[in-house]
Amino acid sequence: MAKYNVFDCSIVELDKHHSDRKGNLTVVENGETLPFDVKRVYYLYDVPGGESRGSHAHKDLEQLIVAASGSFTVTLSDGINKRSFFLNRPYQGLYVRSGLWRELEDFSSGAVCMVLASEIYCADDYIRDYDDFLRYRDI
Ligand code: TYD
């Protein structure tokens, strides 16, 4: 399987429908918006200040991570390079390829981290130990 690096990940601008009087609406539609079809949506919220989430990699799963409200930082690592992305717009998403370590930090008060995922939940898809991750990456 292809091993992606952090430079294969980027911020995707999502469709935004603006109405002067009634606010905004953003759409993600299978077959249109992303390189994968969405099989699962979950969201993190009420994350206490100073707490971090993530600290794992996925072998196959791909994700679009959206700050549906508030802000937070996602740091990706391929074992060699690291890149940090500050997310604070509900019409932008970070496309995270498979096989990368991620840390989610610096959640603002009221932040909602919405994740659109390419697969249903599978505990076996997780790599939760960083040394295992480096071995998985052949580093
Ligand atoms: P986890 O993926 O470890 O969250 P994070 O990386 O954000 O800290 O998941 C936390 C818990 O939620 C863990 O017990 C597994 C469970 N979980 C599900 O049951 N289904 C899911 O789709 C997800 C994402 C997590």
Short mmCIF file of C-alpha atoms and ligand atoms in Angstrom, two decimals:
data_model
loop_
_atom_site.label_atom_id
_atom_site.label_comp_id
_atom_site.label_asym_id
_atom_site.label_seq_id
_atom_site.Cartn_x
_atom_site.Cartn_y
_atom_site.Cartn_z
CA MET A 1 0.00 0.00 0.00
CA ALA A 2 1.19 3.53 -0.76
CA LYS A 3 2.68 5.34 2.20
CA TYR A 4 1.66 8.98 2.20
CA ASN A 5 3.62 11.78 3.79
CA VAL A 6 2.45 14.99 5.42
CA PHE A 7 2.82 16.89 2.14
CA ASP A 8 0.01 14.75 0.68
CA CYS A 9 -2.38 16.40 3.16
CA SER A 10 -3.91 19.81 2.66
CA ILE A 11 -6.71 22.16 3.53
CA VAL A 12 -9.74 21.66 1.28
CA GLU A 13 -12.01 24.62 0.63
CA LEU A 14 -15.61 23.45 0.93
CA ASP A 15 -18.63 24.69 -0.90
CA LYS A 16 -20.06 27.72 0.93
CA HIS A 17 -23.48 29.17 0.22
CA HIS A 18 -23.81 32.64 1.64
CA SER A 19 -26.96 34.56 2.27
CA ASP A 20 -26.60 38.15 3.47
CA ARG A 21 -29.63 37.86 5.66
CA LYS A 22 -29.66 34.22 6.70
CA GLY A 23 -26.04 33.15 7.18
CA ASN A 24 -24.01 30.38 5.58
CA LEU A 25 -24.36 26.78 4.58
CA THR A 26 -21.55 24.37 3.65
CA VAL A 27 -22.04 21.10 1.77
CA VAL A 28 -19.97 17.91 1.56
CA GLU A 29 -21.42 15.45 -0.91
CA ASN A 30 -20.18 11.99 -1.83
CA GLY A 31 -18.76 11.87 -5.33
CA GLU A 32 -18.33 15.64 -5.44
CA THR A 33 -16.27 17.06 -2.62
CA LEU A 34 -13.73 14.51 -1.45
CA PRO A 35 -11.52 11.77 -2.89
CA PHE A 36 -13.40 9.26 -0.68
CA ASP A 37 -16.99 8.51 0.17
CA VAL A 38 -18.04 9.26 3.75
CA LYS A 39 -19.08 6.19 5.75
CA ARG A 40 -19.02 7.72 9.22
CA VAL A 41 -19.26 11.11 10.90
CA TYR A 42 -18.19 11.80 14.47
CA TYR A 43 -17.37 14.92 16.41
CA LEU A 44 -15.34 15.93 19.41
CA TYR A 45 -16.67 18.65 21.69
CA ASP A 46 -16.43 19.84 25.30
CA VAL A 47 -12.68 19.22 25.14
CA PRO A 48 -11.25 20.89 28.27
CA GLY A 49 -8.69 23.64 27.71
CA GLY A 50 -5.17 22.25 27.52
CA GLU A 51 -6.30 18.72 26.61
CA SER A 52 -5.17 16.98 23.45
CA ARG A 53 -6.81 14.25 21.38
CA GLY A 54 -5.59 11.91 18.69
CA SER A 55 -2.10 10.50 19.37
CA HIS A 56 -2.62 7.71 16.92
CA ALA A 57 -2.40 6.80 13.25
CA HIS A 58 -4.79 4.90 11.01
CA LYS A 59 -3.56 2.22 8.64
CA ASP A 60 -6.28 2.69 6.02
CA LEU A 61 -8.72 5.35 7.19
CA GLU A 62 -8.85 8.70 5.45
CA GLN A 63 -10.50 11.70 7.05
CA LEU A 64 -11.63 15.23 6.54
CA ILE A 65 -11.27 17.16 9.79
CA VAL A 66 -13.38 20.31 10.12
CA ALA A 67 -13.55 22.94 12.85
CA ALA A 68 -17.35 23.11 12.71
CA SER A 69 -17.11 25.64 15.53
CA GLY A 70 -14.19 27.30 17.29
CA SER A 71 -10.62 26.35 16.56
CA PHE A 72 -7.85 23.82 17.21
CA THR A 73 -4.55 22.71 15.73
CA VAL A 74 -3.89 19.40 14.00
CA THR A 75 -0.26 18.29 13.78
CA LEU A 76 0.50 15.48 11.35
CA SER A 77 3.66 13.39 11.25
CA ASP A 78 4.88 10.79 8.78
CA GLY A 79 7.74 9.88 11.12
CA ILE A 80 10.13 12.21 9.33
CA ASN A 81 8.25 15.44 8.66
CA LYS A 82 5.67 17.25 10.76
CA ARG A 83 3.10 19.81 9.64
CA SER A 84 0.66 21.77 11.77
CA PHE A 85 -2.65 23.08 10.51
CA PHE A 86 -4.73 25.62 12.38
CA LEU A 87 -8.41 25.00 11.70
CA ASN A 88 -10.92 27.73 12.51
CA ARG A 89 -13.30 27.93 9.54
CA PRO A 90 -16.36 25.68 9.10
CA TYR A 91 -15.94 25.89 5.30
CA GLN A 92 -12.43 24.41 5.36
CA GLY A 93 -11.36 20.85 6.08
CA LEU A 94 -8.02 19.13 6.51
CA TYR A 95 -7.74 16.09 4.27
CA VAL A 96 -5.71 13.50 6.20
CA ARG A 97 -4.37 10.58 4.21
CA SER A 98 -3.85 7.14 5.72
CA GLY A 99 -0.78 6.09 7.70
CA LEU A 100 -0.05 9.40 9.42
CA TRP A 101 0.27 10.21 13.12
CA ARG A 102 -1.99 13.01 14.34
CA GLU A 103 -2.23 15.20 17.45
CA LEU A 104 -5.16 17.56 18.01
CA GLU A 105 -4.41 20.38 20.44
CA ASP A 106 -5.21 23.92 21.52
CA PHE A 107 -8.98 23.52 21.42
CA SER A 108 -10.76 26.81 21.91
CA SER A 109 -13.70 27.05 24.24
CA GLY A 110 -16.76 25.64 22.46
CA ALA A 111 -14.72 24.00 19.68
CA VAL A 112 -16.42 21.26 17.70
CA CYS A 113 -14.10 18.99 15.71
CA MET A 114 -16.16 17.21 13.08
CA VAL A 115 -14.55 14.24 11.35
CA LEU A 116 -15.81 12.78 8.10
CA ALA A 117 -14.31 9.32 7.75
CA SER A 118 -13.87 6.95 4.84
CA GLU A 119 -14.59 3.80 6.89
CA ILE A 120 -16.77 2.63 9.73
CA TYR A 121 -15.11 2.30 13.15
CA CYS A 122 -12.47 -0.42 13.30
CA ALA A 123 -10.22 -0.70 16.36
CA ASP A 124 -7.71 -2.79 14.36
CA ASP A 125 -7.11 0.14 12.02
CA TYR A 126 -5.53 2.17 14.85
CA ILE A 127 -1.81 2.39 15.66
CA ARG A 128 -1.70 3.89 19.15
CA ASP A 129 1.96 3.44 20.04
CA TYR A 130 4.45 5.83 18.45
CA ASP A 131 7.24 3.23 18.26
CA ASP A 132 4.83 0.84 16.51
CA PHE A 133 4.02 3.70 14.16
CA LEU A 134 7.70 4.25 13.32
CA ARG A 135 8.07 0.51 12.67
CA TYR A 136 4.94 0.62 10.49
CA ARG A 137 6.59 3.45 8.54
CA ASP A 138 9.84 1.43 8.28
CA ILE A 139 11.74 4.13 10.17
P1 TYD B 1 -10.44 7.80 19.90
O1 TYD B 1 -10.44 7.52 18.45
O2 TYD B 1 -9.34 7.23 20.72
O3 TYD B 1 -10.52 9.37 20.16
P2 TYD B 1 -9.39 10.50 20.11
O4 TYD B 1 -8.31 10.03 19.20
O5 TYD B 1 -10.08 11.69 19.59
O6 TYD B 1 -8.91 10.75 21.48
O7 TYD B 1 -11.83 7.33 20.46
C1 TYD B 1 -12.25 7.57 21.81
C2 TYD B 1 -13.21 6.46 22.21
O8 TYD B 1 -14.38 6.48 21.39
C3 TYD B 1 -12.61 5.08 22.10
O9 TYD B 1 -13.03 4.35 23.23
C4 TYD B 1 -13.25 4.49 20.87
C5 TYD B 1 -14.58 5.21 20.76
N1 TYD B 1 -15.00 5.41 19.36
C6 TYD B 1 -16.03 4.66 18.84
O10 TYD B 1 -16.60 3.78 19.52
N2 TYD B 1 -16.43 4.87 17.55
C7 TYD B 1 -15.84 5.81 16.77
O11 TYD B 1 -16.23 5.98 15.60
C8 TYD B 1 -14.75 6.58 17.32
C9 TYD B 1 -14.04 7.62 16.49
C10 TYD B 1 -14.38 6.36 18.61
#
